[in-house]
Amino acid sequence: MPQQNKGMKNQYDVVVIGAGIGGLTCGAFLAKEGMSVLIAEQQSKPGGYCTSFLRNGFTFNVGFDFFVGAERGGMFDKLLDELGLKDEMQFVDLAPPSRIAGSDYNLPLTPLEDLAAELKKMFPGDVQNIDTFFQDCKAVTSEILALAEPSPDLLGIGGKIGVMIKFLFKSPNVKKYGGQSYREALKKYFKEPKLRAILASLDHYDPGWAATEPMKVVGFPAFQYPRGGSQALADVFSNGVKKHGGELALKSTITKIMVENGKAVGVQLGDGSRVNARYVVSNVDARQTFLQLIGEKYLTSKFVKELNNERLSAPVLLVSLGVDMDLKAMGFDGTSIVYNRSDNVDDVWGGDPEKCSLWIMMHSLRDPSHAPAGKATVQLMTQFPYNYMDYWKREMNGTRGKEYSEIKDALASKLIVAAEEVVPQLSKHIVCKDIATPLTFERYTSNSEGACYGWFPGPKGKLRSQKTPIKNLYQAGHWTFPGGSIFAVALSGRNAARLVLKDTR
Ligand SMILES: Cc1cc2nc3c(=O)[nH]c(=O)nc-3n(C[C@H](O)[C@H](O)[C@H](O)COP(=O)(O)OP(=O)(O)OC[C@H]3O[C@@H](n4cnc5c(N)ncnc54)[C@H](O)[C@@H]3O)c2cc1C
């Protein structure tokens, strides 16, 4: 059990549970507005899924590859500016962020015009469909941005009607694609199965997601990588919290949200101590927030049932390797590679170690500080089931024993062999190895089943509110509006702060 931080006061305006990017952004905005803020984080460092870890002199992100909105004037750039943090963060522009490679192709993800040109050469029977699809991707991005800003939670009845009108009459592409899964859309709009498989690997999203999810990402104009890796980004936000007078308590697990008369009034920590607050913002897993920290007795049975039955986004298997290789001399430049071993959409992110696509990341080429001189980082990632081999043969009490290690070692070896088709001789140059399973992701962040992006964003998914059934309790992060990704949770954190501020005025 981590030690509790003894330096906290017993009363704050706001306690934020969890120092993911959503929680940190929320805390930084509230502190900037003069509120007394405590962010309680169970781990020894801030960032949640946006952290990095060190092994033998190598720095690895916990899966993060690239994000959007940080170009000059982009929404993330503006958000950093509002917090006075713009000069504290540097980004590497990625053009393209990734390439999609298969047995007989190697295509740049961006610019979309280049990808479209290559695909049209490969699939002449789908020329018109390819043009339409990429135009629609860009349109989906701008329509979604227009719909999501400002957050519907912050609008009055007139504003909400305005959003509805915008959706009905000015968002034809969101309407066209949002109601179908990406798999269905690909089948409907493209003739060639192989083309569908290539397009299914545009981003590391399950093809069962609403088609608008991958489409909106590729429609962004630019992609960035934070210099220093994902931890650097989280550290900038935590410095922002402190710069504005907020407090960040690490190694501080919240075990309960205190409720009085249907209203959140504070939190309880792992050691039983209590901290009072006028508002509580939860940046943690939604099931944990409501079923454990709040408790079913404060919730309707319908709400509890929904929490238990709702589908989660998929977790991943991540193999992080420190290697003594000169990747640059081998022709790599830090562009990630999505390596497709199958021409079937269902294999792409299907969790079969023999067939699934591999996301190959070489971040030390983007930022040499990630590896000792003369060495490099290589990470292999693929979507992988939480319940693989009877929950990875973990013990009844959740601990992981010899069988667990054997399963993950065997899987990692298979993925490394597969990756050698892209990075020859990889297995002979490994000087350090770390394997993270869905259980690892869950253990470190308490995200249910290691879900990477919160709830599963399927077609016709519901618009989630950051308000909760408990008064003065709000949510921030990827379990609520507008969804998963660093960009989205930062917006979510700012929205949560605005909701609290609106309430106080
Ligand atoms: C493998 C992987 C790859 C990804 N790749 C990308 C990418 O390339 N680009 C991108 O934009 N997004 C990516 N994402 C998604 C993105 O990282 C997440 O959507 C986002 O970081 C989630 O942020 P969050 O604020 O919701 O909280 P989280 O990151 O989930 O953080 C929650 C925090 O709460 C803490 N906590 C939990 N319970 C408690 C408690 N009881 N008390 C105190 N603290 C608690 C946790 O320790 C954690 O620090 C990826 C995610 C994964 C897992």
Coordinates of C-alpha atoms and ligand atoms in Angstrom, one line a residue:
M1 CA 0.0 0.0 0.0
P2 CA 1.6 3.3 -1.0
Q3 CA 2.3 5.9 1.7
Q4 CA -0.2 8.7 2.0
N5 CA 1.0 12.2 1.5
K6 CA 1.0 13.9 4.8
G7 CA 1.2 17.5 3.6
M8 CA -2.4 17.9 2.5
K9 CA -4.8 20.3 4.1
N10 CA -8.2 18.9 5.2
Q11 CA -10.3 21.3 3.1
Y12 CA -10.0 22.3 -0.6
D13 CA -12.4 23.9 -3.1
V14 CA -11.8 20.9 -5.4
V15 CA -10.3 17.5 -5.1
V16 CA -9.4 15.8 -8.4
I17 CA -9.0 12.0 -8.2
G18 CA -6.3 10.8 -10.6
A19 CA -3.5 12.7 -12.4
G20 CA -4.1 11.5 -16.0
I21 CA -4.0 14.3 -18.5
G22 CA -7.7 14.9 -18.0
G23 CA -7.3 15.4 -14.2
L24 CA -4.2 17.5 -14.6
T25 CA -5.7 19.8 -17.1
C26 CA -8.8 20.2 -15.0
G27 CA -6.7 20.9 -11.9
A28 CA -4.5 23.4 -13.7
F29 CA -7.5 25.4 -15.0
L30 CA -9.2 25.5 -11.6
A31 CA -6.0 26.5 -9.8
K32 CA -5.4 29.2 -12.4
E33 CA -8.8 30.6 -11.5
G34 CA -7.8 30.9 -7.9
M35 CA -9.5 27.8 -6.5
S36 CA -7.7 25.7 -4.0
V37 CA -7.1 22.4 -5.7
L38 CA -5.7 19.0 -4.7
I39 CA -5.0 16.3 -7.2
A40 CA -4.6 12.9 -5.6
E41 CA -2.7 10.3 -7.7
Q42 CA -2.2 6.7 -6.6
Q43 CA 1.1 6.3 -8.5
S44 CA 4.5 7.8 -7.8
K45 CA 4.4 9.9 -11.0
P46 CA 1.6 11.9 -12.8
G47 CA 0.3 11.1 -16.3
G48 CA -1.7 7.8 -16.1
Y49 CA -1.5 6.4 -19.7
C50 CA 0.6 9.4 -20.6
T51 CA 3.6 8.4 -18.6
S52 CA 6.9 6.9 -19.6
F53 CA 9.1 4.4 -17.8
L54 CA 12.9 3.8 -17.6
R55 CA 14.7 0.5 -18.1
N56 CA 18.5 0.2 -18.2
G57 CA 18.9 3.8 -19.5
F58 CA 16.1 3.5 -22.1
T59 CA 12.9 5.6 -21.9
F60 CA 9.7 4.0 -23.1
N61 CA 6.2 5.5 -23.4
V62 CA 3.4 3.3 -22.0
G63 CA 2.0 3.0 -25.5
F64 CA 1.5 6.6 -26.6
D65 CA 2.7 7.2 -30.2
F66 CA 1.4 10.6 -31.5
F67 CA -1.3 13.1 -30.9
V68 CA -3.1 15.9 -32.6
G69 CA -4.0 19.6 -32.1
A70 CA -0.6 20.9 -31.0
E71 CA 0.3 22.6 -34.3
R72 CA 0.3 26.4 -34.0
G73 CA -3.3 27.6 -33.5
G74 CA -4.5 24.0 -33.0
M75 CA -6.8 23.3 -30.1
F76 CA -4.2 21.7 -27.9
D77 CA -1.8 24.5 -28.6
K78 CA -4.4 27.1 -27.5
L79 CA -5.1 25.1 -24.4
L80 CA -1.4 25.1 -23.4
D81 CA -1.4 28.9 -24.1
E82 CA -4.4 29.5 -21.9
L83 CA -2.6 27.7 -19.1
G84 CA 0.6 29.7 -19.7
L85 CA 2.5 26.5 -20.6
K86 CA 3.0 26.9 -24.3
D87 CA 6.7 27.8 -24.0
E88 CA 7.4 24.9 -21.7
M89 CA 6.7 22.2 -24.2
Q90 CA 8.3 21.4 -27.5
F91 CA 6.9 19.1 -30.1
V92 CA 8.4 17.1 -33.0
D93 CA 6.3 17.4 -36.1
L94 CA 5.6 14.1 -37.7
A95 CA 5.1 14.0 -41.4
P96 CA 3.9 11.3 -41.6
P97 CA 3.4 9.9 -38.1
S98 CA 3.2 6.3 -39.4
R99 CA 3.4 4.2 -42.5
I100 CA 1.2 1.2 -43.3
A101 CA 3.2 -1.7 -44.6
G102 CA 2.3 -5.2 -45.9
S103 CA 3.8 -7.9 -48.0
D104 CA 3.8 -5.7 -51.2
Y105 CA 3.1 -2.2 -50.0
N106 CA 4.6 0.6 -47.8
L107 CA 2.3 3.6 -47.7
P108 CA 2.6 7.0 -45.8
L109 CA -0.4 7.8 -43.6
T110 CA -0.1 11.4 -44.4
P111 CA -0.5 13.7 -46.3
L112 CA -3.8 12.0 -47.1
E113 CA -3.4 13.1 -50.8
D114 CA -0.2 11.0 -51.0
L115 CA -1.9 8.0 -49.4
A116 CA -4.9 8.3 -51.7
A117 CA -2.6 8.5 -54.8
E118 CA -0.8 5.3 -53.8
L119 CA -4.0 3.5 -53.0
K120 CA -5.5 4.5 -56.3
K121 CA -2.6 3.0 -58.2
M122 CA -3.0 -0.3 -56.2
F123 CA -6.8 -0.4 -56.5
P124 CA -8.0 1.2 -59.8
G125 CA -11.5 -0.2 -59.3
D126 CA -11.9 1.9 -56.2
V127 CA -10.5 5.2 -57.4
Q128 CA -13.7 7.2 -56.9
N129 CA -14.4 5.6 -53.5
I130 CA -10.9 6.4 -52.3
D131 CA -11.3 10.1 -53.2
T132 CA -14.7 10.4 -51.6
F133 CA -13.5 8.6 -48.4
F134 CA -10.5 10.9 -47.8
Q135 CA -12.5 14.0 -48.5
D136 CA -15.1 12.7 -46.0
C137 CA -12.4 12.0 -43.4
K138 CA -11.4 15.7 -43.4
A139 CA -15.1 16.8 -43.3
V140 CA -15.7 14.4 -40.3
T141 CA -12.9 16.0 -38.4
S142 CA -14.1 19.6 -38.8
E143 CA -17.8 18.6 -38.2
I144 CA -16.8 16.8 -35.0
L145 CA -14.7 19.7 -33.7
A146 CA -17.6 22.1 -34.4
L147 CA -20.0 19.8 -32.6
A148 CA -17.8 19.2 -29.6
E149 CA -16.8 22.8 -28.8
P150 CA -18.3 24.2 -26.6
S151 CA -19.2 21.1 -24.6
P152 CA -23.0 20.5 -24.7
D153 CA -22.9 20.2 -20.8
L154 CA -22.0 23.9 -20.7
L155 CA -24.8 25.0 -22.9
G156 CA -28.3 26.2 -21.9
I157 CA -31.4 24.9 -23.6
G158 CA -30.9 27.3 -26.6
G159 CA -27.3 26.2 -27.1
K160 CA -28.3 22.6 -27.0
I161 CA -30.9 23.1 -29.6
G162 CA -28.2 24.9 -31.6
V163 CA -26.0 21.8 -31.4
M164 CA -28.9 19.6 -32.5
I165 CA -29.5 21.9 -35.5
K166 CA -25.8 21.8 -36.3
F167 CA -25.8 18.0 -36.1
L168 CA -29.0 17.6 -38.3
F169 CA -28.2 20.2 -40.9
K170 CA -24.5 20.9 -40.9
S171 CA -22.9 17.6 -40.1
P172 CA -23.7 15.3 -43.1
N173 CA -20.6 13.2 -42.7
V174 CA -20.9 12.6 -39.0
K175 CA -24.5 11.6 -39.7
K176 CA -23.4 9.4 -42.7
Y177 CA -20.6 7.5 -40.9
G178 CA -21.4 7.8 -37.1
G179 CA -24.2 5.2 -37.2
Q180 CA -22.1 2.4 -38.6
S181 CA -19.0 0.6 -37.5
Y182 CA -15.8 1.3 -39.3
R183 CA -15.9 -2.4 -40.5
E184 CA -19.4 -1.9 -42.0
A185 CA -18.4 1.4 -43.6
L186 CA -15.4 -0.1 -45.2
K187 CA -17.5 -3.0 -46.6
K188 CA -20.1 -0.6 -47.9
Y189 CA -17.8 1.8 -49.6
F190 CA -14.9 -0.3 -50.9
K191 CA -14.9 -3.3 -53.3
E192 CA -11.4 -4.7 -52.6
P193 CA -11.0 -6.7 -49.3
K194 CA -7.3 -5.9 -49.2
L195 CA -8.0 -2.2 -49.5
R196 CA -10.4 -2.5 -46.6
A197 CA -7.7 -4.3 -44.5
I198 CA -5.3 -1.5 -45.3
L199 CA -7.8 1.2 -44.3
A200 CA -8.7 -0.7 -41.2
S201 CA -5.1 -0.2 -40.0
L202 CA -5.1 3.6 -40.5
D203 CA -4.9 4.0 -36.7
H204 CA -4.7 1.5 -33.9
Y205 CA -8.5 1.4 -33.5
D206 CA -10.7 -1.6 -33.5
P207 CA -12.8 -1.7 -36.7
G208 CA -15.9 -2.2 -34.6
W209 CA -15.6 1.4 -33.4
A210 CA -17.9 4.0 -35.0
A211 CA -16.4 4.8 -38.4
T212 CA -16.1 8.5 -37.4
E213 CA -13.4 7.6 -34.8
P214 CA -10.5 6.6 -37.1
M215 CA -11.8 8.9 -39.8
K216 CA -11.6 12.0 -37.5
V217 CA -8.0 11.2 -36.5
V218 CA -6.6 10.9 -40.0
G219 CA -8.5 14.1 -41.0
F220 CA -6.4 16.2 -38.7
P221 CA -3.9 18.5 -40.5
A222 CA -0.8 17.6 -38.4
F223 CA 0.5 15.1 -35.9
Q224 CA 3.1 15.7 -33.1
Y225 CA 5.3 13.9 -30.6
P226 CA 6.2 15.6 -27.3
R227 CA 10.0 16.1 -27.0
G228 CA 11.0 14.0 -24.0
G229 CA 8.2 11.6 -24.6
S230 CA 4.7 11.3 -23.0
Q231 CA 6.1 11.8 -19.4
A232 CA 7.4 15.2 -20.5
L233 CA 3.9 16.2 -21.5
A234 CA 2.4 15.0 -18.2
D235 CA 5.2 16.8 -16.3
V236 CA 4.4 20.1 -18.0
F237 CA 0.8 19.8 -17.0
S238 CA 1.7 18.9 -13.4
N239 CA 4.1 21.9 -13.3
G240 CA 1.2 24.0 -14.5
V241 CA -1.0 22.8 -11.6
K242 CA 1.7 23.8 -9.1
K243 CA 2.6 27.0 -10.9
H244 CA -1.0 28.2 -10.4
G245 CA -1.0 27.2 -6.7
G246 CA -2.6 23.8 -7.0
E247 CA -1.3 20.7 -5.1
L248 CA -0.4 17.3 -6.5
A249 CA -0.2 14.5 -4.0
L250 CA 1.4 11.4 -5.4
K251 CA 1.2 7.9 -3.9
S252 CA -2.2 8.9 -2.6
T253 CA -5.0 6.5 -3.3
I254 CA -8.6 7.6 -2.9
T255 CA -10.8 4.8 -1.6
K256 CA -14.1 6.7 -1.2
I257 CA -16.0 9.8 -2.4
M258 CA -17.9 11.1 0.6
V259 CA -21.6 11.8 -0.1
E260 CA -24.0 13.8 2.1
N261 CA -27.5 14.5 1.1
G262 CA -26.9 13.4 -2.5
K263 CA -23.9 15.7 -2.8
A264 CA -20.1 15.0 -3.0
V265 CA -18.4 16.6 0.0
G266 CA -14.9 15.2 -0.1
V267 CA -12.8 12.0 -0.4
Q268 CA -11.3 9.4 1.8
L269 CA -7.7 8.2 1.4
G270 CA -6.2 4.8 1.7
D271 CA -5.1 5.4 5.3
G272 CA -8.7 6.3 6.3
S273 CA -8.0 10.1 6.5
R274 CA -10.5 12.4 4.9
V275 CA -10.3 15.6 2.9
N276 CA -13.3 17.8 2.5
A277 CA -14.1 19.5 -0.8
R278 CA -16.8 21.6 -2.3
Y279 CA -16.4 19.7 -5.5
V280 CA -14.9 16.4 -6.5
V281 CA -13.8 15.7 -10.1
S282 CA -13.1 12.0 -10.9
N283 CA -10.5 11.4 -13.6
V284 CA -10.5 7.6 -13.0
D285 CA -12.2 4.6 -14.4
A286 CA -16.0 5.1 -14.5
R287 CA -16.8 1.7 -12.9
Q288 CA -14.4 2.5 -10.1
T289 CA -15.8 6.0 -9.7
F290 CA -19.4 4.9 -9.2
L291 CA -19.4 1.3 -8.1
Q292 CA -16.4 1.5 -5.6
L293 CA -15.8 5.1 -4.7
I294 CA -19.5 6.2 -4.6
G295 CA -21.3 2.9 -3.9
E296 CA -24.4 1.4 -5.4
K297 CA -26.7 2.7 -2.7
Y298 CA -26.5 6.2 -4.1
L299 CA -27.3 5.1 -7.7
T300 CA -30.3 3.9 -9.5
S301 CA -30.3 0.2 -10.5
K302 CA -30.6 1.2 -14.2
F303 CA -27.4 3.3 -13.9
V304 CA -25.5 0.4 -12.2
K305 CA -26.7 -2.0 -14.8
E306 CA -25.5 0.2 -17.6
L307 CA -22.1 0.5 -15.9
N308 CA -21.7 -3.2 -15.6
N309 CA -23.0 -4.0 -19.1
E310 CA -21.4 -1.3 -21.2
R311 CA -18.6 -2.5 -23.5
L312 CA -15.0 -1.4 -22.8
S313 CA -12.5 -0.3 -25.4
A314 CA -9.8 -3.0 -26.1
P315 CA -6.5 -3.3 -24.3
V316 CA -3.1 -4.0 -25.8
L317 CA 0.0 -6.1 -25.5
L318 CA 3.1 -3.9 -25.5
V319 CA 6.7 -5.2 -25.9
S320 CA 9.3 -2.6 -25.2
L321 CA 12.8 -3.3 -26.4
G322 CA 16.2 -1.6 -25.9
V323 CA 18.4 -2.6 -28.8
D324 CA 22.0 -2.0 -29.8
M325 CA 21.2 -1.2 -33.5
D326 CA 21.7 1.8 -35.7
L327 CA 18.1 2.1 -36.9
K328 CA 18.9 5.3 -38.8
A329 CA 21.5 3.5 -40.9
M330 CA 18.9 0.9 -41.7
G331 CA 16.7 3.5 -43.2
F332 CA 14.3 4.3 -40.4
D333 CA 13.5 7.8 -39.4
G334 CA 11.1 7.5 -36.4
T335 CA 8.0 7.1 -38.5
S336 CA 6.0 4.3 -36.8
I337 CA 5.1 1.3 -38.9
V338 CA 1.8 -0.5 -38.9
Y339 CA 2.8 -3.9 -40.2
N340 CA -0.1 -5.8 -41.6
R341 CA 0.4 -9.6 -41.9
S342 CA -3.1 -10.2 -43.3
D343 CA -5.3 -8.8 -46.0
N344 CA -8.4 -9.5 -43.9
V345 CA -10.1 -6.7 -41.9
D346 CA -10.9 -9.0 -39.0
D347 CA -7.3 -10.1 -38.5
V348 CA -5.9 -6.6 -38.3
W349 CA -6.7 -5.9 -34.7
G350 CA -8.1 -9.4 -34.0
G351 CA -5.8 -10.5 -31.2
D352 CA -4.4 -13.6 -33.0
P353 CA -0.6 -13.4 -32.4
E354 CA 0.0 -15.1 -35.8
K355 CA -2.1 -12.7 -37.8
C356 CA -2.6 -9.4 -36.0
S357 CA -1.1 -6.2 -37.2
L358 CA 1.9 -4.9 -35.3
W359 CA 2.4 -1.3 -34.4
I360 CA 6.2 -0.8 -34.5
M361 CA 7.4 2.4 -32.8
M362 CA 11.0 3.7 -32.8
H363 CA 10.8 6.8 -30.6
S364 CA 14.5 7.2 -30.0
L365 CA 14.7 8.3 -33.6
R366 CA 12.2 11.1 -32.8
D367 CA 14.0 12.0 -29.6
P368 CA 17.5 10.6 -29.1
S369 CA 17.3 11.2 -25.3
H370 CA 15.2 8.0 -25.1
A371 CA 18.2 5.7 -25.6
P372 CA 21.9 5.6 -24.6
A373 CA 24.4 6.6 -27.3
G374 CA 24.6 4.0 -30.1
K375 CA 21.4 2.3 -29.0
A376 CA 17.7 2.6 -29.8
T377 CA 14.2 1.9 -28.6
V378 CA 11.7 -0.4 -30.5
Q379 CA 8.2 -1.0 -29.2
L380 CA 5.8 -3.5 -30.6
M381 CA 2.1 -3.0 -29.8
T382 CA -1.1 -4.9 -30.8
Q383 CA -4.6 -5.0 -29.6
F384 CA -5.0 -8.1 -27.4
P385 CA -7.7 -9.6 -25.3
Y386 CA -7.9 -9.2 -21.5
N387 CA -9.2 -12.7 -21.0
Y388 CA -6.5 -14.3 -23.2
M389 CA -5.7 -17.9 -22.0
D390 CA -8.0 -17.8 -19.0
Y391 CA -7.0 -14.3 -17.9
W392 CA -3.3 -14.9 -18.5
K393 CA -3.4 -17.8 -16.0
R394 CA -3.2 -15.3 -13.1
E395 CA -3.8 -16.6 -9.6
M396 CA -7.2 -16.5 -8.0
N397 CA -6.1 -13.5 -5.9
G398 CA -5.0 -11.6 -9.0
T399 CA -1.2 -12.2 -8.6
R400 CA 0.8 -13.2 -11.6
G401 CA 3.0 -16.3 -11.4
K402 CA 5.3 -18.4 -13.5
E403 CA 2.6 -19.4 -16.0
Y404 CA 1.8 -15.7 -16.6
S405 CA 5.4 -14.9 -17.3
E406 CA 5.7 -17.9 -19.7
I407 CA 2.6 -16.8 -21.6
K408 CA 3.8 -13.3 -22.1
D409 CA 7.3 -14.3 -22.9
A410 CA 6.1 -16.7 -25.6
L411 CA 3.8 -14.0 -27.1
A412 CA 6.5 -11.4 -27.1
S413 CA 8.8 -13.8 -28.9
K414 CA 6.2 -14.4 -31.6
L415 CA 5.7 -10.7 -32.1
I416 CA 9.5 -10.1 -32.2
V417 CA 9.9 -12.8 -34.9
A418 CA 7.1 -11.2 -36.9
A419 CA 8.7 -7.7 -36.5
E420 CA 11.9 -9.0 -37.9
E421 CA 10.3 -8.9 -41.3
V422 CA 10.4 -5.1 -40.9
V423 CA 13.4 -4.7 -38.6
P424 CA 15.8 -7.5 -39.7
Q425 CA 17.9 -9.2 -37.0
L426 CA 15.9 -7.5 -34.2
S427 CA 16.0 -10.5 -31.9
K428 CA 19.8 -10.6 -32.0
H429 CA 20.2 -7.1 -30.7
I430 CA 17.9 -6.9 -27.7
V431 CA 19.7 -5.6 -24.6
C432 CA 16.6 -5.0 -22.5
K433 CA 13.0 -6.1 -22.7
D434 CA 9.7 -5.2 -20.9
I435 CA 6.4 -6.9 -21.7
A436 CA 3.1 -5.2 -20.6
T437 CA -0.1 -7.2 -20.9
P438 CA -3.7 -5.8 -20.4
L439 CA -3.3 -6.8 -16.7
T440 CA -0.3 -4.6 -16.4
F441 CA -2.2 -1.6 -17.8
E442 CA -5.0 -2.3 -15.4
R443 CA -2.7 -2.7 -12.4
Y444 CA -0.9 0.6 -13.0
T445 CA -3.8 2.9 -13.9
S446 CA -6.9 1.0 -12.5
N447 CA -8.6 1.4 -15.9
S448 CA -11.0 -1.6 -16.1
E449 CA -9.5 -4.5 -18.0
G450 CA -6.7 -2.2 -19.2
A451 CA -9.1 -0.4 -21.6
C452 CA -7.0 2.0 -23.6
Y453 CA -9.7 4.5 -24.5
G454 CA -12.4 4.2 -21.8
W455 CA -15.8 3.0 -23.1
F456 CA -16.0 1.3 -26.5
P457 CA -17.0 4.0 -28.9
G458 CA -19.3 1.9 -31.0
P459 CA -21.7 3.2 -33.7
K460 CA -24.7 5.2 -32.3
G461 CA -22.8 5.5 -29.0
K462 CA -24.4 7.8 -26.6
L463 CA -23.2 11.3 -25.8
R464 CA -21.8 11.1 -22.3
S465 CA -22.3 13.9 -19.9
Q466 CA -19.5 15.0 -17.5
K467 CA -22.2 15.7 -14.9
T468 CA -23.0 12.7 -12.7
P469 CA -26.0 11.6 -10.7
I470 CA -24.2 12.9 -7.6
K471 CA -24.3 16.7 -7.2
N472 CA -20.9 18.5 -7.2
L473 CA -19.2 15.4 -8.7
Y474 CA -18.0 15.7 -12.3
Q475 CA -15.9 13.4 -14.5
A476 CA -12.9 14.3 -16.6
G477 CA -10.9 12.0 -18.9
H478 CA -11.5 9.2 -21.4
W479 CA -14.5 7.7 -19.6
T480 CA -16.6 10.7 -20.4
F481 CA -17.1 13.4 -23.0
P482 CA -15.6 13.7 -25.6
G483 CA -13.8 10.3 -25.3
G484 CA -10.3 8.8 -25.5
S485 CA -6.9 10.2 -26.7
I486 CA -4.7 12.8 -25.1
F487 CA -6.2 15.6 -27.1
A488 CA -9.8 14.6 -26.1
V489 CA -9.0 14.2 -22.4
A490 CA -7.3 17.6 -22.2
L491 CA -10.5 19.1 -23.6
S492 CA -12.5 17.0 -21.1
G493 CA -10.4 18.3 -18.2
R494 CA -11.0 21.9 -19.3
N495 CA -14.7 21.3 -19.7
A496 CA -14.8 19.8 -16.2
A497 CA -13.1 22.9 -14.8
R498 CA -15.6 25.1 -16.6
L499 CA -18.5 23.2 -15.2
V500 CA -17.2 23.7 -11.6
L501 CA -16.6 27.4 -12.3
K502 CA -20.0 27.8 -13.8
D503 CA -21.5 26.2 -10.7
T504 CA -19.7 28.6 -8.4
R505 CA -20.7 31.7 -10.2
Ligands
LIG1 C1 -1.3 1.6 -25.1 C2 -2.0 2.9 -25.3 C3 -1.6 3.6 -26.4 C4 -2.2 4.9 -26.6 N1 -1.8 5.6 -27.7 C5 -2.3 6.9 -27.8 C6 -1.7 7.8 -28.8 O1 -0.8 7.4 -29.5 N2 -2.3 9.0 -28.9 C7 -3.3 9.5 -28.1 O2 -3.7 10.6 -28.2 N3 -3.8 8.6 -27.1 C8 -3.3 7.4 -27.0 N4 -3.8 6.6 -26.0 C9 -5.0 7.0 -25.2 C10 -4.7 8.0 -24.2 O3 -3.4 7.7 -23.6 C11 -5.8 8.0 -23.1 O4 -7.1 8.1 -23.6 C12 -5.5 9.1 -22.1 O5 -4.2 9.3 -21.7 C13 -6.4 8.9 -20.8 O6 -6.2 10.0 -19.9 P1 -7.2 10.2 -18.7 O7 -7.0 11.6 -18.2 O8 -8.6 9.7 -19.0 O9 -6.7 9.2 -17.5 P2 -5.7 8.0 -17.3 O10 -4.5 8.1 -18.1 O11 -6.5 6.8 -17.3 O12 -5.2 8.3 -15.8 C14 -6.0 8.1 -14.7 C15 -5.1 8.3 -13.4 O13 -5.9 8.0 -12.3 C16 -5.1 7.3 -11.3 N5 -6.0 6.6 -10.4 C17 -6.8 5.6 -10.7 N6 -7.5 5.2 -9.6 C18 -7.1 6.1 -8.6 C19 -7.5 6.2 -7.2 N7 -8.4 5.5 -6.7 N8 -6.9 7.2 -6.5 C20 -5.9 8.0 -7.0 N9 -5.5 7.9 -8.3 C21 -6.1 7.0 -9.1 C22 -4.3 6.4 -12.2 O14 -3.1 5.9 -11.5 C23 -3.9 7.3 -13.4 O15 -2.8 8.0 -13.2 C24 -3.3 5.3 -25.7 C25 -3.6 4.6 -24.6 C26 -3.0 3.4 -24.4 C27 -3.3 2.6 -23.2

